[in-house]
Amino acid sequence: MTGNQDDKGHAVVVRNAYKRYTKQQTILDGLDLTLPKNKIYGLLGPSGCGKTTLLSCIVGRMRLDYGSIKLSATTRRELGYMPQDLNLHLRLSIWETLKFYGYLFGMEIDEIRKRADELIKFLQLPPEGRMVQDLSGGQQRRTSLAVALLHNPDLLILDEPTVGLDPVLSKSIWDRLVEMTENGKTVMITTHYIEEARQAHIIGLMREGVLLAEESPASLMARRNVDSLETAFLQLSQLQEHNSKKAIEPKAYPIGPRPPVTLADNTWFLPSRFKAQVMKNLYLLKREHIFVAFVFLLPIVQMTLFNTAIGQDPKNLPFGVVSYDTPNGFADCRPDAYHGCLLDSSYNYSITCKYREHLLKKDFAVKEFRSLEEARSNVWHNNIWGVIFFNQNFTKALGERIDKRNRLDDETLEMSIMDAWIDLSNQYIGNMVKHSVTLGTIDFVHDVLKDCNITQKLFDTPLTYETPVYGSMIPKFTHFASVAMLALCAFYLPTILTASLMITEKMGGLIERIMVAGVTFSEMTGSMLVVQFVVMLIQNILSLIVMYGFFDNPMIGNYATVFIVLNLLGFGGMFFGILIGVGCNTYYMAAYVGTASNLMLVFICGLAWPVEGAHYLLKSVSWMFPLTLTTQGLRGMTARGWPLMHPTVLEGVASIVVWIGLFVLICIVLIKTEKGSWVSAK
């Protein structure tokens, strides 16, 4: 709330101010404060008395629960604020920090340069190229003060500006503040050094959320008949303690409409503030060489690990064979001995030797066992994945089965059948073993028939698989999951980066400080999106190159349209990251939300397994989630060559666009209801 005609002579007027965080923790308890223009107001009080909360309400970081605040300042350009904590980007230099805040306040570069030189000299700061993180604690405090003074504001709010400073420098700062008030400026300052506040024109002694006194230092000491402010403060504190014990009932906490935030800015976007945010983000990325390398290497590593570790058929699986058809086992097998037609009267070798060769072609590590009991025991102990058993006289029985066909007796038919026992405890390996054994057996029978000049079709199932409409005759799991991996990375890599950047700035108090400078949610998030858009483009290009350029994954669609959809997913991930940053207060909470949502989408959206195989309840709602329809559209584009205007692809595009809108809406609701980490006023 800004000033009116009745408060022309005052820079800050606080009346009947109430603020509490819980019902048991009242911070401001009906406080009244008046700061005349062109004066220095020293706000004194112990830690936890509410000084910082009061200043936060004055500068618009927080809102009162009840009461009013009136300021002579009408724009944020007229206000300079130095918080108690540093709240500066540690990875920026002194000059970059001043340049950043200068742009936030709409200053031209020449003006920033001139003011920066003056302040660096006055505050005895190190060379402007030094990183803030490399400064001493006192130098960092002086840099923070330089930011508050940079744009030459009419009203200065300084929270502990002289803590940790050299007494000589501290005196020069006080002298400068006095000089500023003589030139039309107004200053409110908090300090732990009570005697230091003698230099203020007015002091306010604050304790337990109220002011015990508000007058000039000389007047207060004279009224209390003491020669030090510290003694006066002690007397007033004792008097307050005595009066509180005499109170019969606690004062009722007022309930009413909350007053508006001070210096509310209706400008949702300014190019100068947006430019400053983009510049700052680029400066920070330039400093983080290892982090930037990690960001760009991550999709390469993920795609490579996916293609080399997942979806490849296991090789050299141990598999047992027991043959009672060969007296001495496979020791009698010689490649030149068992070729020929087993129907010939001269053929006197075991056909199981030929079968063993077909198993070896299927990349099995074939192990021979002399008894069925021993082989099955090895399957039981997981030494082998299965065993196949040949009856005695198998070769003879198989020959009769081929020759006589429908004129076989049951005993010969049984003797010509191979028995197999497979370990199916591992669903994928078990089914793969079954599949390989089946294909090996078919190849074996075809080979036997070929040797006897008998058409293979006679013994085939009456079904022929022609060239697939889409895909290959032998599909791989990687072909199914490759698109899911691309979609997941396109969505979650921007999510992680955006959420981490927002929470880093919030936890460092950086968001709160730039809020006082007038930065809006749209400006901050917009600048993040611009920088991360470039990062996302590079990540998606690298992912496509590795997935389809270096590895054998199907891509018969148009790379450009696939790239467009992946980037749209990336935008969805960015906005989801913004939502996490708004709704989470710590890295831990953000990590839990990110991990939980990642696993949920993998399971529900058909990324790890087809949606068609899910429980019918999940299947009925799966299409509502962010990646389901988009991933299905991408599969159609890569494996079927569908264009961007195909209905299924358009459904996927529409799905992620709707989710982007939903993420934005939830962020707005959280901000308006003050539940998020980023709020216009707490």
XYZ file of C-alpha atoms in Angstrom:
682
model
C 0.000 0.000 0.000
C 1.463 3.378 -0.936
C 1.170 6.665 0.830
C -1.698 9.190 0.730
C -2.127 12.887 1.476
C -2.139 12.345 5.279
C 1.278 10.683 5.213
C 3.184 13.100 3.003
C 5.778 13.751 5.677
C 6.415 10.063 6.365
C 8.270 7.452 4.330
C 6.889 4.422 6.227
C 3.783 4.198 8.409
C 2.832 0.882 10.039
C -0.355 0.689 12.039
C -1.758 -2.128 14.199
C 0.371 -4.740 12.420
C -0.268 -8.405 13.173
C 1.599 -11.382 11.751
C 1.894 -14.968 12.936
C 3.097 -18.237 11.449
C 1.122 -20.507 13.794
C -1.481 -19.840 16.471
C 1.226 -20.269 19.081
C 3.817 -18.106 17.299
C 2.779 -14.480 16.994
C 5.585 -12.425 15.436
C 4.004 -8.966 15.163
C 1.508 -8.117 17.894
C -0.288 -4.876 17.061
C 2.882 -2.978 16.150
C 2.854 0.728 15.244
C 5.823 2.399 13.534
C 6.393 5.787 11.925
C 9.429 6.722 9.835
C 9.571 10.392 8.750
C 11.130 11.242 5.426
C 14.816 12.147 5.201
C 15.624 10.406 8.487
C 17.551 7.340 9.640
C 15.404 4.950 11.663
C 17.335 2.452 13.784
C 15.287 -0.646 14.592
C 16.775 -2.430 17.594
C 15.842 -5.695 19.219
C 17.029 -9.182 20.112
C 17.011 -12.055 17.624
C 13.525 -13.446 17.095
C 11.700 -10.262 18.123
C 10.227 -9.821 14.614
C 12.556 -7.242 13.011
C 13.227 -9.245 9.854
C 9.547 -10.215 9.517
C 8.552 -6.555 9.801
C 11.046 -5.523 7.123
C 9.841 -8.366 4.894
C 6.285 -7.047 5.159
C 7.426 -3.501 4.434
C 9.279 -4.488 1.232
C 6.493 -6.803 0.052
C 8.095 -10.192 0.665
C 5.340 -11.052 3.145
C 1.841 -9.848 3.913
C 0.440 -8.808 7.234
C -2.439 -10.790 8.662
C -4.008 -7.568 9.859
C -3.164 -3.857 9.939
C -1.697 -1.533 7.337
C 1.610 -0.407 5.855
C 1.895 2.847 3.924
C 4.988 3.835 1.961
C 6.022 7.052 0.262
C 7.653 4.931 -2.458
C 5.324 4.136 -5.349
C 7.618 1.883 -7.433
C 10.211 -0.718 -6.622
C 12.850 1.442 -8.311
C 12.438 3.835 -5.340
C 13.180 1.040 -2.822
C 16.583 -0.389 -1.914
C 16.671 -3.545 0.173
C 19.500 -5.425 1.857
C 18.302 -8.647 3.556
C 19.841 -10.125 6.665
C 21.165 -13.124 4.733
C 23.459 -12.690 1.742
C 20.922 -13.796 -0.911
C 23.355 -13.319 -3.807
C 24.489 -15.684 -6.559
C 27.809 -17.005 -5.326
C 28.962 -17.996 -8.817
C 28.696 -14.455 -10.190
C 31.460 -11.871 -9.976
C 31.001 -8.520 -8.231
C 30.551 -6.747 -11.573
C 28.154 -9.396 -12.912
C 26.099 -9.129 -9.718
C 25.826 -5.354 -9.965
C 25.100 -5.550 -13.695
C 22.357 -8.124 -13.074
C 20.559 -6.038 -10.448
C 21.101 -2.864 -12.470
C 19.212 -4.391 -15.389
C 16.497 -5.585 -12.995
C 15.932 -1.968 -11.963
C 15.873 -0.761 -15.567
C 19.236 1.008 -15.495
C 21.295 1.602 -18.636
C 24.739 -0.018 -18.866
C 26.581 3.337 -18.668
C 24.699 4.256 -15.503
C 25.416 0.820 -14.008
C 29.103 1.188 -14.834
C 29.335 4.603 -13.182
C 27.476 3.578 -10.007
C 29.425 0.314 -9.744
C 32.757 2.152 -9.848
C 31.586 4.568 -7.127
C 30.308 1.820 -4.829
C 33.321 -0.470 -5.294
C 35.559 2.409 -4.260
C 33.367 3.619 -1.384
C 32.777 0.142 0.104
C 36.418 -0.885 -0.441
C 35.426 -3.972 -2.426
C 37.997 -6.279 -4.076
C 38.516 -6.195 -7.877
C 35.198 -6.472 -9.662
C 36.135 -9.748 -11.343
C 36.260 -11.670 -8.042
C 33.547 -14.274 -7.528
C 31.158 -13.593 -4.653
C 31.893 -17.080 -3.304
C 35.597 -16.164 -3.034
C 34.964 -13.083 -0.893
C 35.226 -12.943 2.868
C 32.047 -12.662 4.914
C 32.505 -8.916 5.373
C 33.208 -8.380 1.666
C 30.069 -10.330 0.779
C 28.012 -8.132 3.129
C 29.466 -5.021 1.473
C 28.617 -6.401 -1.962
C 25.052 -6.961 -0.768
C 24.947 -3.356 0.447
C 26.272 -2.187 -2.928
C 23.327 -3.925 -4.612
C 20.891 -2.091 -2.337
C 22.547 1.278 -3.076
C 23.119 0.679 -6.790
C 19.985 2.279 -8.248
C 20.091 5.298 -5.872
C 16.716 4.562 -4.188
C 14.741 7.107 -2.153
C 13.937 4.591 0.606
C 16.590 2.202 1.936
C 15.694 -0.826 4.048
C 18.886 -2.370 5.458
C 18.875 -5.482 7.653
C 22.130 -5.698 9.668
C 24.337 -3.936 7.079
C 27.361 -3.480 9.378
C 27.618 -6.989 10.840
C 31.186 -8.248 10.612
C 32.571 -5.005 9.182
C 35.670 -3.135 10.261
C 34.740 -0.318 12.695
C 36.340 2.287 10.450
C 34.360 1.089 7.406
C 31.225 0.806 9.526
C 31.600 4.455 10.586
C 32.088 5.523 6.950
C 28.877 3.706 5.988
C 26.965 5.482 8.748
C 28.441 8.788 7.615
C 27.309 8.055 4.059
C 23.791 7.183 5.282
C 23.609 10.468 7.166
C 24.776 12.302 4.049
C 22.116 10.523 1.987
C 19.344 11.663 4.319
C 20.582 15.225 3.959
C 20.112 14.778 0.211
C 16.504 13.616 0.474
C 16.879 9.878 1.163
C 15.245 7.874 3.947
C 16.854 4.921 5.708
C 15.543 2.165 7.961
C 18.292 0.041 9.457
C 18.397 -2.836 11.913
C 21.469 -3.551 13.977
C 22.654 -5.687 16.872
C 25.019 -2.943 17.965
C 22.757 -0.891 20.212
C 25.211 1.920 20.852
C 25.864 2.173 17.114
C 22.244 3.284 16.719
C 23.019 6.587 18.518
C 23.761 7.925 15.035
C 20.143 7.320 13.948
C 17.665 10.197 14.074
C 14.961 7.896 15.495
C 15.224 4.499 17.136
C 12.558 1.884 17.700
C 13.146 -0.601 20.516
C 11.376 -3.827 19.531
C 10.618 -6.807 21.731
C 8.085 -9.632 21.385
C 6.468 -8.132 18.302
C 5.831 -4.606 19.597
C 7.769 -1.355 19.896
C 8.646 -0.433 23.481
C 9.752 3.042 22.439
C 10.070 5.178 19.308
C 11.984 8.440 19.633
C 15.407 9.978 19.198
C 18.276 8.343 21.126
C 18.951 11.487 23.179
C 15.273 11.907 24.073
C 14.946 8.263 25.128
C 18.026 8.336 27.379
C 16.906 11.610 28.920
C 13.388 10.289 29.580
C 14.740 7.113 31.181
C 17.466 9.099 32.966
C 20.261 6.812 31.734
C 23.455 7.413 29.805
C 23.288 4.433 27.396
C 20.723 2.992 25.023
C 21.430 -0.488 26.313
C 20.367 0.495 29.846
C 17.242 2.176 28.506
C 16.344 -0.943 26.539
C 16.858 -3.108 29.627
C 14.526 -0.926 31.710
C 11.800 -0.978 29.061
C 12.100 -4.760 28.651
C 11.730 -5.263 32.411
C 8.710 -2.995 32.447
C 7.111 -4.968 29.587
C 7.803 -8.236 31.392
C 6.175 -6.872 34.563
C 3.079 -5.655 32.691
C 2.663 -8.945 30.847
C 2.574 -10.839 34.153
C -0.181 -8.527 35.410
C -2.335 -9.126 32.328
C -5.363 -11.236 33.233
C -6.236 -12.492 29.741
C -4.151 -12.650 26.576
C -4.967 -10.099 23.882
C -7.320 -11.411 21.201
C -5.790 -11.869 17.767
C -7.781 -9.791 15.255
C -9.501 -11.444 12.338
C -10.300 -9.543 9.168
C -9.386 -9.094 5.523
C -5.647 -9.225 4.928
C -4.122 -5.958 3.728
C -2.652 -5.861 0.227
C 1.044 -6.370 -0.368
C 3.138 -3.211 -0.463
C 4.359 -1.929 -3.831
C 2.215 -4.402 -5.757
C 3.424 -4.411 -9.355
C 0.828 -5.037 -12.043
C 3.480 -5.282 -14.768
C 3.795 -8.993 -15.384
C 6.646 -8.689 -17.887
C 9.412 -6.167 -18.515
C 12.090 -6.772 -21.176
C 14.853 -5.349 -18.948
C 14.067 -7.761 -16.101
C 13.754 -10.666 -18.520
C 17.077 -9.731 -20.129
C 18.744 -9.624 -16.713
C 17.476 -13.097 -15.827
C 18.630 -14.614 -19.125
C 22.031 -12.942 -18.768
C 22.403 -14.267 -15.225
C 21.502 -17.824 -16.271
C 24.061 -17.719 -19.087
C 26.747 -16.424 -16.723
C 26.033 -19.276 -14.307
C 26.110 -21.920 -17.056
C 29.401 -20.525 -18.319
C 30.929 -21.087 -14.872
C 29.657 -24.648 -14.405
C 31.852 -26.491 -16.908
C 31.519 -29.886 -15.233
C 27.773 -29.493 -14.813
C 27.281 -28.453 -18.454
C 29.405 -31.385 -19.636
C 27.320 -33.705 -17.453
C 24.057 -32.286 -18.851
C 25.120 -32.961 -22.442
C 26.812 -36.304 -21.762
C 23.843 -37.643 -19.801
C 21.590 -38.426 -22.815
C 24.540 -40.030 -24.634
C 25.344 -42.245 -21.648
C 21.689 -43.138 -21.051
C 21.008 -44.093 -24.670
C 24.239 -46.102 -24.848
C 23.577 -47.968 -21.604
C 20.007 -48.671 -22.660
C 21.043 -50.198 -25.980
C 23.950 -52.186 -24.581
C 22.409 -53.371 -21.317
C 18.702 -53.823 -22.111
C 16.865 -55.809 -24.755
C 19.766 -57.932 -25.978
C 19.136 -61.674 -25.948
C 21.342 -63.499 -23.417
C 24.169 -65.509 -24.999
C 25.833 -68.810 -24.079
C 23.125 -69.898 -21.679
C 23.975 -73.323 -20.210
C 21.586 -75.961 -21.523
C 21.653 -79.696 -20.871
C 21.201 -82.639 -23.234
C 20.656 -86.272 -22.241
C 20.809 -88.790 -25.064
C 20.115 -92.482 -24.484
C 20.283 -92.805 -28.262
C 24.105 -92.732 -28.278
C 25.981 -95.397 -26.311
C 29.026 -93.212 -25.668
C 27.268 -89.867 -25.683
C 28.406 -87.034 -27.922
C 31.959 -88.353 -27.912
C 30.918 -90.455 -30.917
C 29.690 -87.394 -32.839
C 31.776 -86.443 -35.852
C 30.497 -83.814 -38.310
C 31.406 -85.984 -41.310
C 29.678 -89.065 -39.877
C 26.066 -87.980 -39.298
C 25.268 -86.330 -42.620
C 23.001 -88.189 -44.976
C 19.417 -89.416 -44.877
C 18.449 -91.336 -41.769
C 16.020 -93.355 -43.912
C 18.905 -94.979 -45.763
C 19.678 -98.514 -44.657
C 23.369 -97.573 -44.417
C 22.703 -94.775 -41.926
C 23.800 -96.069 -38.504
C 24.577 -92.860 -36.570
C 22.615 -91.018 -33.900
C 20.624 -88.085 -35.298
C 20.958 -86.383 -31.915
C 24.450 -85.263 -32.956
C 22.821 -83.128 -35.656
C 20.380 -81.713 -33.101
C 23.261 -80.725 -30.827
C 24.734 -78.707 -33.702
C 21.472 -76.791 -34.063
C 21.445 -75.969 -30.353
C 24.986 -74.641 -30.606
C 23.857 -72.374 -33.466
C 21.284 -70.858 -31.102
C 24.105 -69.689 -28.820
C 23.526 -72.278 -26.137
C 26.413 -73.594 -24.088
C 25.437 -77.258 -24.456
C 26.325 -79.554 -21.560
C 25.952 -83.311 -21.843
C 24.665 -85.406 -18.963
C 24.714 -89.187 -18.787
C 21.451 -89.491 -16.819
C 18.166 -87.634 -16.792
C 18.161 -87.451 -12.986
C 21.531 -85.681 -12.932
C 20.424 -83.189 -15.589
C 17.154 -82.351 -13.847
C 19.042 -81.896 -10.578
C 21.233 -79.305 -12.324
C 18.132 -77.493 -13.545
C 16.796 -77.541 -9.996
C 20.039 -75.986 -8.678
C 20.057 -73.361 -11.472
C 23.247 -74.683 -13.053
C 21.503 -74.988 -16.408
C 18.346 -73.339 -17.815
C 16.834 -76.523 -19.155
C 17.436 -80.016 -20.438
C 16.231 -81.956 -23.478
C 15.972 -85.735 -23.373
C 16.265 -88.265 -26.244
C 14.861 -91.744 -25.735
C 16.767 -94.862 -26.689
C 16.390 -95.626 -30.416
C 15.262 -92.016 -31.049
C 16.992 -91.970 -34.452
C 15.233 -95.128 -35.596
C 11.840 -93.975 -34.263
C 12.159 -90.557 -35.941
C 13.022 -92.231 -39.254
C 9.945 -94.450 -39.033
C 7.797 -91.438 -38.103
C 8.931 -89.639 -41.234
C 8.674 -92.682 -43.470
C 5.450 -94.276 -42.216
C 3.681 -91.126 -40.930
C 0.124 -92.249 -40.131
C 0.988 -95.968 -39.889
C 2.892 -95.636 -36.593
C 2.201 -97.516 -33.393
C 1.998 -95.555 -30.160
C 5.312 -96.865 -28.813
C 7.307 -95.711 -31.871
C 5.512 -92.353 -31.791
C 6.476 -91.858 -28.146
C 10.098 -92.860 -28.825
C 10.357 -90.168 -31.570
C 9.372 -87.332 -29.197
C 11.969 -85.237 -27.392
C 11.138 -84.248 -23.799
C 12.248 -80.889 -22.401
C 12.302 -79.420 -18.902
C 12.781 -75.626 -18.743
C 13.425 -73.291 -15.790
C 10.681 -70.665 -16.172
C 11.364 -68.797 -12.933
C 12.814 -65.979 -15.055
C 10.001 -65.108 -17.412
C 12.100 -63.467 -20.090
C 14.977 -65.968 -20.169
C 12.609 -68.922 -19.804
C 10.478 -67.845 -22.755
C 13.586 -67.058 -24.777
C 14.956 -70.555 -24.086
C 11.630 -72.096 -25.110
C 11.569 -69.995 -28.261
C 15.164 -70.863 -29.193
C 14.652 -74.579 -28.532
C 11.485 -74.547 -30.632
C 13.197 -72.755 -33.532
C 16.214 -75.054 -33.205
C 13.937 -78.101 -33.366
C 12.151 -76.763 -36.458
C 15.481 -76.095 -38.154
C 16.645 -79.559 -37.145
C 13.577 -81.249 -38.674
C 13.941 -79.185 -41.857
C 17.583 -80.215 -42.075
C 16.697 -83.889 -41.655
C 14.002 -83.655 -44.334
C 16.339 -81.827 -46.679
C 18.912 -84.593 -46.326
C 16.221 -87.068 -47.391
C 14.941 -84.895 -50.264
C 11.521 -84.582 -48.621
C 9.618 -81.306 -48.895
C 9.726 -79.399 -45.640
C 6.189 -78.042 -46.037
C 4.792 -81.519 -45.507
C 5.696 -81.395 -41.823
C 5.158 -77.633 -41.231
C 2.153 -76.093 -39.523
C -0.370 -74.922 -42.144
C 0.531 -71.276 -41.574
C 3.023 -69.043 -43.340
C 4.110 -65.676 -41.952
C 4.672 -63.293 -44.824
C 6.832 -60.164 -44.670
C 5.572 -58.085 -41.699
C 3.474 -55.023 -42.442
C 5.624 -53.136 -39.918
C 8.714 -54.241 -38.049
C 10.908 -57.293 -38.534
C 10.267 -61.044 -38.399
C 12.217 -61.274 -35.148
C 11.255 -58.207 -33.072
C 13.439 -57.087 -30.192
C 12.452 -55.609 -26.874
C 14.730 -52.638 -27.576
C 12.623 -51.814 -30.630
C 9.585 -51.493 -28.380
C 11.334 -49.701 -25.520
C 13.620 -47.375 -27.496
C 10.856 -44.850 -28.124
C 9.808 -45.037 -24.484
C 13.397 -44.303 -23.432
C 13.537 -41.303 -25.762
C 10.224 -39.966 -24.449
C 11.222 -40.488 -20.827
C 14.554 -38.690 -21.265
C 12.992 -35.885 -23.318
C 10.487 -35.303 -20.508
C 12.555 -35.885 -17.364
C 15.929 -34.355 -18.202
C 14.355 -30.852 -18.462
C 12.263 -31.650 -15.381
C 15.321 -32.369 -13.262
C 17.273 -29.350 -14.500
C 14.398 -26.876 -14.118
C 13.349 -28.088 -10.666
C 16.930 -28.103 -9.349
C 17.615 -24.563 -10.589
C 14.406 -23.202 -9.059
C 14.950 -24.882 -5.699
C 18.602 -23.792 -5.623
C 17.580 -20.157 -6.086
C 14.751 -20.443 -3.601
C 16.842 -22.112 -0.875
C 19.591 -19.518 -1.316
C 17.084 -16.710 -0.748
C 17.719 -15.490 -4.291
C 14.077 -15.555 -5.352
C 13.050 -13.448 -2.376
C 15.605 -10.762 -3.190
C 14.754 -10.511 -6.869
C 11.062 -10.372 -5.893
C 11.780 -7.142 -4.042
C 13.370 -5.859 -7.258
C 10.049 -6.535 -8.993
C 10.800 -9.789 -10.839
C 7.619 -11.695 -11.619
C 6.999 -15.411 -11.856
C 6.546 -15.188 -15.627
C 9.868 -13.357 -16.067
C 11.800 -15.818 -13.960
C 10.315 -18.950 -15.519
C 10.451 -17.437 -19.012
C 14.187 -16.818 -18.695
C 14.696 -20.381 -17.501
C 12.721 -21.724 -20.446
C 14.774 -19.737 -22.959
C 18.115 -21.074 -21.690
C 16.847 -24.582 -21.151
C 15.223 -24.640 -24.578
C 18.697 -24.497 -26.110
C 19.929 -27.196 -23.722
C 16.912 -29.350 -24.548
C 17.467 -29.045 -28.308
C 21.048 -30.261 -27.974
C 20.059 -33.114 -25.627
C 17.327 -34.351 -27.977
C 19.629 -34.161 -31.010
C 22.260 -36.209 -29.160
C 19.635 -38.751 -28.049
C 18.375 -39.249 -31.617
C 21.899 -39.580 -33.021
C 22.888 -42.233 -30.493
C 19.573 -44.139 -30.570
C 19.205 -44.356 -34.348
C 22.628 -43.490 -35.700
C 24.812 -45.778 -33.612
C 22.343 -48.542 -32.730
C 19.992 -50.682 -34.807
C 16.600 -49.312 -33.810
C 13.783 -48.945 -36.348
C 13.237 -45.470 -37.778
C 11.202 -45.257 -40.949
C 9.529 -41.974 -40.082
C 10.596 -38.377 -40.527
C 13.340 -37.253 -38.136
C 12.117 -33.644 -38.150
C 8.590 -34.480 -36.970
C 9.916 -36.890 -34.319
C 12.242 -34.119 -33.138
C 9.321 -31.692 -32.897
C 7.287 -34.064 -30.710
C 10.303 -34.801 -28.480
C 10.827 -31.072 -27.928
C 7.158 -30.685 -27.077
C 7.652 -33.388 -24.448
C 10.669 -31.426 -23.241
C 8.515 -28.328 -22.764
C 6.121 -30.466 -20.753
C 9.041 -31.623 -18.616
C 10.176 -28.022 -18.069
C 6.762 -26.955 -16.827
C 6.562 -30.041 -14.609
C 9.959 -29.041 -13.188
C 8.627 -25.538 -12.531
C 5.665 -27.082 -10.722
C 8.018 -29.144 -8.549
C 10.059 -26.015 -7.808
C 6.928 -24.117 -6.815
C 5.443 -26.881 -4.702
C 8.562 -28.222 -2.954
C 10.556 -26.528 -0.223
C 13.646 -28.765 -0.138
C 15.818 -30.863 -2.416
C 14.619 -33.963 -0.567
C 10.975 -33.284 -1.246
C 11.701 -32.499 -4.897
C 13.731 -35.711 -5.232
C 10.857 -37.770 -3.798
C 8.306 -36.147 -6.113
C 10.541 -36.579 -9.155
C 11.403 -40.204 -8.417
C 7.845 -41.195 -7.558
C 6.383 -39.550 -10.649
C 9.080 -41.109 -12.847
C 8.318 -44.624 -11.647
C 4.581 -44.029 -11.889
C 4.796 -42.871 -15.495
C 7.092 -45.761 -16.446
C 4.554 -48.263 -15.131
C 1.288 -46.580 -16.109
C 2.153 -45.006 -19.463
C 3.222 -48.212 -21.203
C 6.930 -47.386 -21.195
C 8.209 -50.585 -19.578
C 5.369 -52.846 -20.754
C 2.504 -52.469 -23.246
C -0.561 -50.718 -21.868
C -2.632 -53.553 -23.336
C -1.159 -55.876 -20.702
C -2.045 -53.678 -17.720
C -4.899 -54.229 -15.267
C -8.169 -53.131 -16.816
C -8.566 -50.296 -14.283
C -5.120 -48.912 -15.096
C -5.725 -49.439 -18.784
C -8.897 -47.364 -18.568
C -7.064 -44.333 -17.115
C -3.596 -44.772 -18.614
C -4.388 -42.544 -21.603
C -4.874 -39.590 -19.254
C -1.227 -39.473 -18.149
C 1.362 -37.232 -19.834
C 3.465 -39.776 -21.735
C 0.982 -42.482 -22.761
C -0.570 -41.073 -25.938
C 2.571 -39.159 -26.887
C 4.711 -42.300 -26.681
C 2.178 -44.245 -28.745
C 2.302 -41.512 -31.352
C 6.106 -41.581 -31.388
C 6.080 -45.376 -31.834
C 3.827 -44.953 -34.820
C 6.112 -42.284 -36.279
C 9.339 -44.277 -35.855
C 8.134 -47.835 -36.585
C 5.243 -47.174 -38.964
C 6.252 -43.932 -40.648
C 3.125 -42.054 -39.555
C 3.107 -38.308 -40.367
C 2.560 -35.580 -37.800
C -1.074 -35.213 -38.906
C -1.935 -38.867 -38.228
C -4.834 -39.023 -35.706
C -2.850 -41.060 -33.146
C 0.108 -38.670 -33.361
C -2.203 -35.670 -33.021
C -3.767 -37.251 -29.932
C -0.297 -37.516 -28.393
C 0.499 -33.894 -29.251
C -2.824 -32.726 -27.824
C -2.214 -34.755 -24.664
C 1.102 -33.118 -23.790
C -0.236 -29.653 -24.692
C -3.141 -30.175 -22.287
C -0.729 -31.319 -19.580
C 1.448 -28.240 -20.097
C -1.653 -26.104 -19.585
C -2.532 -28.125 -16.477
C 0.969 -27.681 -15.008
C 0.733 -23.920 -15.562
C -2.741 -23.797 -13.993
C -1.613 -25.714 -10.894
C 1.384 -23.373 -10.514
C -0.912 -20.351 -10.663
C -3.264 -21.885 -8.087
C -0.357 -22.663 -5.735
C 0.942 -19.120 -6.049
C -2.463 -17.511 -5.538
C -3.254 -19.719 -2.532
C 0.277 -19.172 -1.169
C 1.085 -22.878 -0.912
C 4.188 -22.847 -3.073
C 7.831 -21.992 -2.603
C 7.491 -19.108 -5.045
C 4.782 -16.726 -3.843
C 4.139 -13.085 -4.519
C 3.829 -12.562 -0.781
C 3.763 -15.033 2.097
